[in-house]
Amino acid sequence: MRQRIIEVIRESRKNRGIAAAGLLFLLSGIAALVGVFAGSFFLPLLVAFSVGAVILFFIRPDLFLFLFLIIRMSLDYSSQYITITLFDVTMSFSQVFGIAIAAMGLLLVIREGKRLRTFPLLSPFLIIAVWGIASTIGSIAVPSSAQEILRIFDLFVIAFFSYSVIRTETAFRRLLIASTLAFIVPIGVGIYQLANGIGFQDEAVDIPRIYGTFAHPNVFSLSLVAAFAVQTTFLLSYARNRMEKTLSTVALLIIGIALLLTYSRVAWVALAIFLFLLALARFRKLLIPLILLPLMLIAVSSTMRDRVLESFNPKPDSSIVWRQTLWNDVTKKTYLDGREWYGYGISTFPKVSEDLRGIRLGSNDAHNDYVKFFIDGGYTGLIAFLAYIVLILFSMLDRYRPMTAGPLKDTLGILLLLFLSLEASAFSDNVFKNTPLWFLFFAILGAAFGQAKGLRREQN
């Protein structure tokens, strides 16, 4: 049956005009039927979109990946205003999207099962997933743990899908371009927020912080760091002419300015680490300008100056002191409860924090991935997380070292520097929970690994 379905899909590729007409007819019929019987406006759109996505998944998987990245980066904002109720369960568009990607993952395993054994990221994802599933046995918040496992599976699906689909330099260039296009709407919304003074209100910052179509300025800013690295890759290795280099440079400047306007210190640090490592590796003449530029920005902007100075001399009510106190309190609780070896279950840190301190003191998120995994899983969870990081690093180094100089080697090198920067930032923010960031990162990394496999095959 599976083979027959694949043969039908392959035949449809021979005549895409017929396939497109059939798709339009099918979507129209389904939308009409669902609208009549369900009496809902969003439900027929959701069904039609889902059917179209499945067909596109098989007919043009590369285009499916590109559209996924573009759409996903603009979904979180809608969660504040629009929800969908299915079987008495209310979900945001992002959550529905997550479930859909998981379902696509099952189709992907059926279709590309043979390639799964060669996928370099299988081991790190398997370790974190096996530990996460095991931790639900003693979880104090099973629904949160189950949702987190689904999210991790979604990240794996996107990485493996990109690995299976993107095999040529041309396709990879298109993926980089799509990754840049994905931030047009978020940055545009951010500019609108800035112009109208309706950004995120923070007591520590006089100017409203932009957050685009994301849930929080920190989430937006770290995703912009990844977008900056992706655009750097395109500029250095894939821009073919002066026009493309000019547009890429302009895109870099816009992304950098948007990142500054989030007033997110963790993203500033992540970008500084990334640029410093990149300059140290390839452009050492830029080290001095990279040191002088932040000093100039701090001198010119009083808001930026206050944000930086507070990091070195935090006030008693600052977010830095609050986070340090929180880490200390939940760590002590873990030892007192005798859970230092197995923790409370994956993605239970907010629940542990809320039980201990209530909700009066602000957010109960960890803002430190290493502390988070210790609370979630004790020493076992922390070891699983560290193994996850190390295996991803080794998978990149294993392909980077023997590779001859060229665009793909440059790409892997930049991704390696980005990953190190993000994991350094994980000491002071919820980097692991930043879903849009990791969708973008793993889509690019999976595609790079797919190209590397093809290159190895040619060399052999």
Coordinates of C-alpha atoms in Angstrom, one line a residue:
M1 CA 0.0 0.0 0.0
R2 CA 2.8 2.4 1.0
Q3 CA 4.6 1.7 -2.3
R4 CA 1.5 2.3 -4.3
I5 CA 0.9 5.7 -2.6
I6 CA 4.5 6.8 -3.4
E7 CA 4.1 5.7 -7.1
V8 CA 0.9 7.7 -7.4
I9 CA 2.6 10.7 -5.9
R10 CA 5.6 10.4 -8.3
E11 CA 3.2 10.1 -11.2
S12 CA 1.5 13.4 -10.1
R13 CA 4.8 15.2 -10.4
K14 CA 4.8 14.5 -14.1
N15 CA 1.8 16.7 -14.6
R16 CA 1.8 19.5 -11.9
G17 CA -1.0 21.4 -13.7
I18 CA -3.4 18.5 -13.1
A19 CA -2.1 18.1 -9.5
A20 CA -2.7 21.8 -8.8
A21 CA -6.2 21.7 -10.2
G22 CA -7.0 18.5 -8.3
L23 CA -5.7 20.1 -5.1
L24 CA -7.8 23.3 -5.6
F25 CA -10.9 21.2 -6.2
L26 CA -10.2 19.0 -3.1
L27 CA -9.6 21.9 -0.8
S28 CA -12.7 23.7 -1.9
G29 CA -14.9 20.7 -1.4
I30 CA -13.5 19.9 2.1
A31 CA -13.7 23.5 3.2
A32 CA -17.3 23.8 2.1
L33 CA -18.3 20.5 3.8
V34 CA -16.6 21.3 7.1
G35 CA -18.0 24.8 7.0
V36 CA -21.6 23.5 6.6
F37 CA -21.4 20.8 9.3
A38 CA -19.2 22.5 11.8
G39 CA -20.4 26.1 11.5
S40 CA -16.9 27.4 12.1
F41 CA -14.9 29.9 10.1
F42 CA -11.4 28.7 11.2
L43 CA -12.0 25.0 11.2
P44 CA -12.6 24.7 7.4
L45 CA -9.5 26.8 6.8
L46 CA -7.5 24.6 9.1
V47 CA -8.7 21.4 7.4
A48 CA -8.1 22.8 3.9
F49 CA -4.7 24.0 4.9
S50 CA -3.8 20.6 6.4
V51 CA -4.8 18.7 3.3
G52 CA -2.9 21.1 1.1
A53 CA 0.1 20.8 3.4
V54 CA 0.1 17.0 3.1
I55 CA -0.1 17.1 -0.7
L56 CA 2.6 19.7 -0.9
F57 CA 4.7 17.7 1.6
F58 CA 4.8 14.9 -1.0
I59 CA 4.8 16.8 -4.3
R60 CA 7.2 19.7 -3.4
P61 CA 8.8 18.9 -0.1
D62 CA 11.4 21.7 -0.5
L63 CA 8.6 24.3 -1.0
F64 CA 6.8 22.8 2.0
L65 CA 9.9 23.4 4.1
F66 CA 10.4 27.0 2.9
L67 CA 6.7 27.9 3.6
F68 CA 6.9 26.3 7.0
L69 CA 9.7 28.5 8.1
I70 CA 8.0 31.7 6.7
I71 CA 4.7 30.9 8.3
R72 CA 6.0 29.6 11.6
M73 CA 7.9 32.8 12.4
S74 CA 4.6 34.8 12.4
L75 CA 2.4 32.5 14.4
D76 CA 3.1 33.2 18.0
Y77 CA 1.6 36.8 17.9
S78 CA -1.8 35.4 16.8
S79 CA -1.9 33.2 19.9
Q80 CA -2.9 36.3 22.0
Y81 CA -6.1 36.9 19.9
I82 CA -7.0 33.7 18.1
T83 CA -7.5 30.2 19.4
I84 CA -9.0 27.0 17.9
T85 CA -11.2 24.6 19.9
L86 CA -11.2 21.0 18.9
F87 CA -12.9 18.3 21.0
D88 CA -13.3 20.7 23.9
V89 CA -9.5 21.5 23.8
T90 CA -8.5 25.1 23.2
M91 CA -5.2 25.5 21.3
S92 CA -3.2 28.3 19.7
F93 CA -2.2 28.2 16.1
S94 CA 1.4 27.4 17.2
Q95 CA 0.2 24.4 19.1
V96 CA -1.9 23.2 16.2
F97 CA 1.1 23.7 14.0
G98 CA 3.2 21.6 16.4
I99 CA 0.7 18.7 16.3
A100 CA 0.6 18.9 12.5
I101 CA 4.4 18.7 12.2
A102 CA 4.4 15.7 14.5
A103 CA 1.9 14.0 12.2
M104 CA 4.1 14.9 9.2
G105 CA 7.0 13.3 11.1
L106 CA 5.3 10.0 11.1
L107 CA 4.8 10.2 7.3
L108 CA 8.4 11.2 7.0
V109 CA 9.7 8.2 8.8
I110 CA 7.5 6.0 6.6
R111 CA 8.8 7.7 3.5
E112 CA 12.5 8.2 4.4
G113 CA 13.0 5.4 7.0
K114 CA 16.2 4.1 5.4
R115 CA 17.9 7.5 5.7
L116 CA 17.1 7.7 9.4
R117 CA 20.0 5.5 10.3
T118 CA 22.5 7.8 8.6
F119 CA 21.1 11.0 10.2
P120 CA 23.8 12.6 12.3
L121 CA 21.4 14.2 14.8
L122 CA 19.6 10.9 15.6
S123 CA 21.7 10.2 18.7
P124 CA 21.4 13.5 20.5
F125 CA 17.6 13.7 19.9
L126 CA 17.2 10.1 20.9
I127 CA 19.0 10.7 24.2
I128 CA 17.0 13.8 25.1
A129 CA 13.7 12.1 24.0
V130 CA 14.3 8.8 25.9
W131 CA 15.2 10.7 29.1
G132 CA 12.2 13.0 28.6
I133 CA 9.8 10.1 28.2
A134 CA 11.3 8.2 31.2
S135 CA 11.0 11.4 33.3
T136 CA 7.3 11.5 32.8
I137 CA 6.9 8.5 35.1
G138 CA 7.5 10.7 38.1
S139 CA 6.5 14.0 36.6
I140 CA 4.5 16.5 38.7
A141 CA 3.1 18.0 35.6
V142 CA 2.4 15.3 33.0
P143 CA 0.6 17.5 30.4
S144 CA 3.5 19.9 30.4
S145 CA 6.0 17.1 30.1
A146 CA 4.0 15.5 27.2
Q147 CA 3.8 18.8 25.4
E148 CA 7.6 19.3 25.7
I149 CA 8.3 15.8 24.3
L150 CA 6.1 16.6 21.3
R151 CA 8.0 19.9 20.8
I152 CA 11.3 18.0 20.9
F153 CA 10.0 15.6 18.3
D154 CA 8.9 18.5 16.1
L155 CA 12.5 19.9 16.1
F156 CA 13.8 16.4 15.2
V157 CA 11.2 16.2 12.4
I158 CA 12.3 19.5 10.8
A159 CA 15.9 18.6 11.1
F160 CA 15.5 15.2 9.5
F161 CA 13.1 16.6 6.9
S162 CA 15.6 19.2 5.8
Y163 CA 18.3 16.5 5.8
S164 CA 16.2 14.4 3.5
V165 CA 15.1 17.1 1.1
I166 CA 17.9 19.7 0.7
R167 CA 20.7 17.9 -1.1
T168 CA 22.0 20.5 -3.6
E169 CA 23.7 23.9 -3.3
T170 CA 20.9 25.5 -5.2
A171 CA 18.2 24.1 -2.9
F172 CA 20.3 25.2 0.1
R173 CA 20.6 28.8 -1.3
R174 CA 16.8 28.9 -1.5
L175 CA 16.5 27.7 2.0
L176 CA 18.8 30.5 3.2
I177 CA 16.7 33.0 1.2
A178 CA 13.4 31.6 2.7
S179 CA 14.9 31.9 6.2
T180 CA 15.5 35.6 5.6
L181 CA 12.1 36.2 4.1
A182 CA 10.6 34.6 7.2
F183 CA 11.7 37.6 9.2
I184 CA 10.1 40.3 7.0
V185 CA 6.8 40.2 8.8
P186 CA 8.2 39.9 12.3
I187 CA 10.6 42.8 11.8
G188 CA 7.9 44.9 10.0
V189 CA 5.6 44.4 13.0
G190 CA 8.5 45.3 15.3
I191 CA 9.0 48.6 13.4
Y192 CA 5.3 49.3 13.8
Q193 CA 5.6 48.6 17.5
L194 CA 8.5 51.0 17.8
A195 CA 6.8 53.8 15.8
N196 CA 3.7 53.6 17.9
G197 CA 5.3 52.9 21.3
I198 CA 3.3 49.7 21.8
G199 CA 6.2 47.3 22.3
F200 CA 6.8 45.2 25.4
Q201 CA 6.8 47.3 28.6
D202 CA 9.7 46.7 30.9
E203 CA 10.3 48.6 34.1
A204 CA 14.0 48.4 33.5
V205 CA 13.8 50.0 30.0
D206 CA 12.4 53.4 29.2
I207 CA 11.7 52.6 25.6
P208 CA 9.1 49.9 24.8
R209 CA 11.0 46.8 23.5
I210 CA 10.0 45.4 20.1
Y211 CA 9.1 41.7 19.9
G212 CA 7.6 41.5 16.4
T213 CA 5.3 38.5 16.0
F214 CA 6.9 36.6 18.8
A215 CA 5.8 36.1 22.4
H216 CA 8.6 38.1 24.1
P217 CA 11.5 40.3 23.1
N218 CA 14.0 37.7 24.3
V219 CA 12.5 35.0 22.1
F220 CA 12.5 37.4 19.1
S221 CA 16.0 38.6 19.8
L222 CA 17.6 35.2 20.0
S223 CA 15.9 34.2 16.8
L224 CA 17.3 37.3 15.2
V225 CA 20.8 36.2 16.3
A226 CA 20.2 33.0 14.3
A227 CA 18.8 35.0 11.4
F228 CA 22.0 37.2 11.5
A229 CA 24.2 34.1 11.4
V230 CA 22.2 32.6 8.5
Q231 CA 22.4 35.9 6.5
T232 CA 26.2 36.0 7.3
T233 CA 26.4 32.5 5.7
F234 CA 24.6 33.7 2.6
L235 CA 26.8 36.9 2.3
L236 CA 30.1 35.1 2.7
S237 CA 29.5 32.0 0.7
Y238 CA 26.3 32.0 -1.4
A239 CA 25.8 35.6 -2.8
R240 CA 26.6 35.3 -6.5
N241 CA 26.8 38.9 -7.6
R242 CA 27.1 42.5 -6.4
M243 CA 23.3 42.9 -6.2
E244 CA 22.9 39.8 -4.0
K245 CA 25.8 41.0 -1.8
T246 CA 24.3 44.4 -1.4
L247 CA 20.9 43.1 -0.5
S248 CA 22.4 40.6 1.9
T249 CA 24.4 43.4 3.6
V250 CA 21.2 45.5 3.9
A251 CA 19.4 42.6 5.4
L252 CA 22.2 42.1 7.9
L253 CA 22.0 45.7 9.0
I254 CA 18.2 45.6 9.4
I255 CA 18.4 42.4 11.4
G256 CA 21.2 43.9 13.6
I257 CA 19.2 47.1 14.2
A258 CA 16.1 45.1 15.1
L259 CA 18.1 43.0 17.5
L260 CA 19.4 46.1 19.3
L261 CA 15.9 47.5 19.6
T262 CA 14.7 44.4 21.5
Y263 CA 17.0 45.6 24.3
S264 CA 17.7 42.0 25.2
R265 CA 21.0 41.6 27.0
V266 CA 21.2 37.9 26.4
A267 CA 20.9 38.3 22.6
W268 CA 23.5 41.1 22.7
V269 CA 25.9 38.8 24.5
A270 CA 25.1 35.9 22.1
L271 CA 25.7 38.1 19.0
A272 CA 28.9 39.5 20.6
I273 CA 30.2 36.0 21.2
F274 CA 29.3 34.9 17.7
L275 CA 31.0 37.9 16.0
F276 CA 34.0 37.6 18.2
L277 CA 34.5 33.9 17.4
L278 CA 33.9 34.6 13.7
A279 CA 36.4 37.4 13.7
L280 CA 38.9 35.3 15.6
A281 CA 38.5 32.4 13.1
R282 CA 38.4 34.3 9.8
F283 CA 38.6 38.1 10.1
R284 CA 41.0 39.0 12.8
K285 CA 41.4 42.6 11.5
L286 CA 37.8 43.1 12.6
L287 CA 38.5 42.4 16.3
I288 CA 39.3 46.0 17.2
P289 CA 36.2 47.4 15.4
L290 CA 34.0 44.8 17.1
I291 CA 35.3 46.0 20.5
L292 CA 34.9 49.7 19.7
L293 CA 31.4 49.5 18.2
P294 CA 29.6 48.3 21.4
L295 CA 31.5 51.0 23.3
M296 CA 30.2 53.7 20.9
L297 CA 26.6 52.4 21.1
I298 CA 26.8 52.5 24.9
A299 CA 28.2 56.0 24.8
V300 CA 25.4 57.2 22.4
S301 CA 22.4 55.5 23.9
S302 CA 21.6 56.1 27.5
T303 CA 19.0 53.2 27.5
M304 CA 21.7 50.7 26.3
R305 CA 24.2 52.1 28.7
D306 CA 21.8 51.6 31.7
R307 CA 21.1 48.0 30.5
V308 CA 24.8 47.2 30.3
L309 CA 25.8 48.9 33.6
E310 CA 22.9 47.1 35.5
S311 CA 24.4 43.8 34.5
F312 CA 27.6 44.6 36.4
N313 CA 25.9 46.4 39.3
P314 CA 22.4 44.9 39.6
K315 CA 19.8 46.5 41.8
P316 CA 18.1 44.4 44.5
D317 CA 14.9 44.3 42.4
S318 CA 16.6 43.6 39.1
S319 CA 15.9 40.6 36.9
I320 CA 19.4 39.4 37.4
V321 CA 19.1 39.2 41.2
W322 CA 15.7 37.7 40.9
R323 CA 17.0 34.9 38.6
Q324 CA 19.9 34.1 40.9
T325 CA 17.7 33.9 43.9
L326 CA 15.2 31.6 42.0
W327 CA 18.0 29.2 41.0
N328 CA 19.2 29.0 44.5
D329 CA 15.7 28.4 46.0
V330 CA 14.6 25.7 43.5
T331 CA 18.0 23.9 43.8
K332 CA 17.7 23.7 47.6
K333 CA 14.2 22.4 47.2
T334 CA 15.3 19.7 44.9
Y335 CA 17.8 18.5 47.4
L336 CA 15.4 18.8 50.3
D337 CA 12.8 16.7 48.4
G338 CA 15.4 14.0 47.6
R339 CA 15.0 14.5 43.8
E340 CA 18.6 15.4 43.0
W341 CA 19.0 12.3 40.8
Y342 CA 15.8 12.2 38.8
G343 CA 14.1 15.6 39.3
Y344 CA 10.4 16.4 38.9
G345 CA 10.0 15.5 35.2
I346 CA 10.8 17.3 31.9
S347 CA 9.4 20.8 31.6
T348 CA 8.3 21.0 35.3
F349 CA 10.6 23.9 36.4
P350 CA 7.8 26.5 36.2
K351 CA 5.5 24.2 38.4
V352 CA 8.3 23.7 40.9
S353 CA 9.0 27.4 41.1
E354 CA 5.3 28.3 41.4
D355 CA 4.7 25.8 44.2
L356 CA 7.7 27.3 46.0
R357 CA 7.3 31.0 45.5
G358 CA 3.8 31.6 44.0
I359 CA 3.1 33.9 41.1
R360 CA 3.5 37.3 42.8
L361 CA 7.2 37.6 42.0
G362 CA 6.9 37.4 38.2
S363 CA 7.8 34.7 35.7
N364 CA 8.6 31.2 37.0
D365 CA 10.6 30.2 34.0
A366 CA 14.2 29.1 34.7
H367 CA 16.1 31.5 32.5
N368 CA 19.0 29.0 32.7
D369 CA 18.9 25.8 30.7
Y370 CA 21.4 24.0 32.9
V371 CA 19.6 24.8 36.1
K372 CA 16.3 23.9 34.3
F373 CA 17.5 20.4 33.3
F374 CA 18.8 19.8 36.8
I375 CA 15.5 20.6 38.4
D376 CA 13.6 18.7 35.7
G377 CA 15.7 15.6 35.8
G378 CA 18.3 15.9 38.6
Y379 CA 21.8 14.8 37.7
T380 CA 20.4 12.4 35.1
G381 CA 18.6 15.2 33.3
L382 CA 21.6 17.5 33.4
I383 CA 23.8 14.7 32.0
A384 CA 21.3 14.0 29.2
F385 CA 21.2 17.7 28.3
L386 CA 25.0 17.9 28.3
A387 CA 25.3 14.7 26.2
Y388 CA 22.7 16.3 23.7
I389 CA 24.9 19.4 23.4
V390 CA 28.2 17.5 23.0
L391 CA 26.8 15.1 20.4
I392 CA 25.5 17.9 18.3
L393 CA 28.9 19.6 18.5
F394 CA 30.8 16.4 17.6
S395 CA 28.4 15.8 14.6
M396 CA 29.3 19.2 13.2
L397 CA 33.0 18.9 13.9
D398 CA 33.1 15.4 12.4
R399 CA 32.0 16.8 9.1
Y400 CA 33.7 20.1 9.3
R401 CA 37.3 18.9 9.8
P402 CA 37.9 16.7 6.8
M403 CA 36.0 18.9 4.4
T404 CA 37.9 20.9 1.8
A405 CA 37.4 24.7 1.8
G406 CA 34.2 25.8 0.2
P407 CA 30.7 27.2 0.9
L408 CA 29.6 24.1 2.8
K409 CA 32.6 24.1 5.1
D410 CA 31.9 27.8 5.8
T411 CA 28.3 27.0 6.6
L412 CA 29.2 24.3 9.1
G413 CA 31.8 26.5 10.7
I414 CA 29.3 29.4 11.2
L415 CA 26.6 27.0 12.5
L416 CA 29.2 25.7 15.0
L417 CA 30.0 29.2 16.2
L418 CA 26.3 30.0 16.5
F419 CA 25.6 26.9 18.5
L420 CA 28.4 27.7 20.9
S421 CA 27.1 31.2 21.3
L422 CA 23.5 30.0 22.0
E423 CA 24.6 27.5 24.5
A424 CA 26.7 30.1 26.3
S425 CA 23.6 32.3 26.4
A426 CA 21.7 29.4 27.9
F427 CA 23.3 30.2 31.3
S428 CA 20.9 33.2 31.5
D429 CA 17.9 32.6 29.4
N430 CA 15.3 30.0 28.2
V431 CA 17.2 29.1 25.0
F432 CA 16.2 25.5 24.8
K433 CA 12.5 26.5 25.0
N434 CA 12.9 29.0 22.1
T435 CA 11.0 26.9 19.5
P436 CA 11.3 29.4 16.5
L437 CA 15.0 29.7 17.0
W438 CA 15.6 26.0 17.0
F439 CA 13.3 25.4 14.0
L440 CA 15.5 27.8 12.0
F441 CA 18.8 26.4 13.3
F442 CA 17.9 22.7 12.8
A443 CA 16.4 23.3 9.4
I444 CA 19.8 24.9 8.2
L445 CA 21.9 22.3 10.0
G446 CA 19.9 19.4 8.7
A447 CA 20.3 20.7 5.2
A448 CA 24.0 21.2 5.6
F449 CA 24.3 17.6 6.8
G450 CA 22.3 16.4 3.8
Q451 CA 24.7 18.2 1.5
A452 CA 27.7 16.8 3.4
K453 CA 26.4 13.3 2.9
G454 CA 26.0 13.8 -0.8
L455 CA 29.6 15.2 -1.0
R456 CA 31.0 12.3 0.9
R457 CA 29.3 9.9 -1.5
E458 CA 30.8 11.7 -4.5
Q459 CA 34.3 11.7 -3.0
N460 CA 34.0 7.9 -2.4

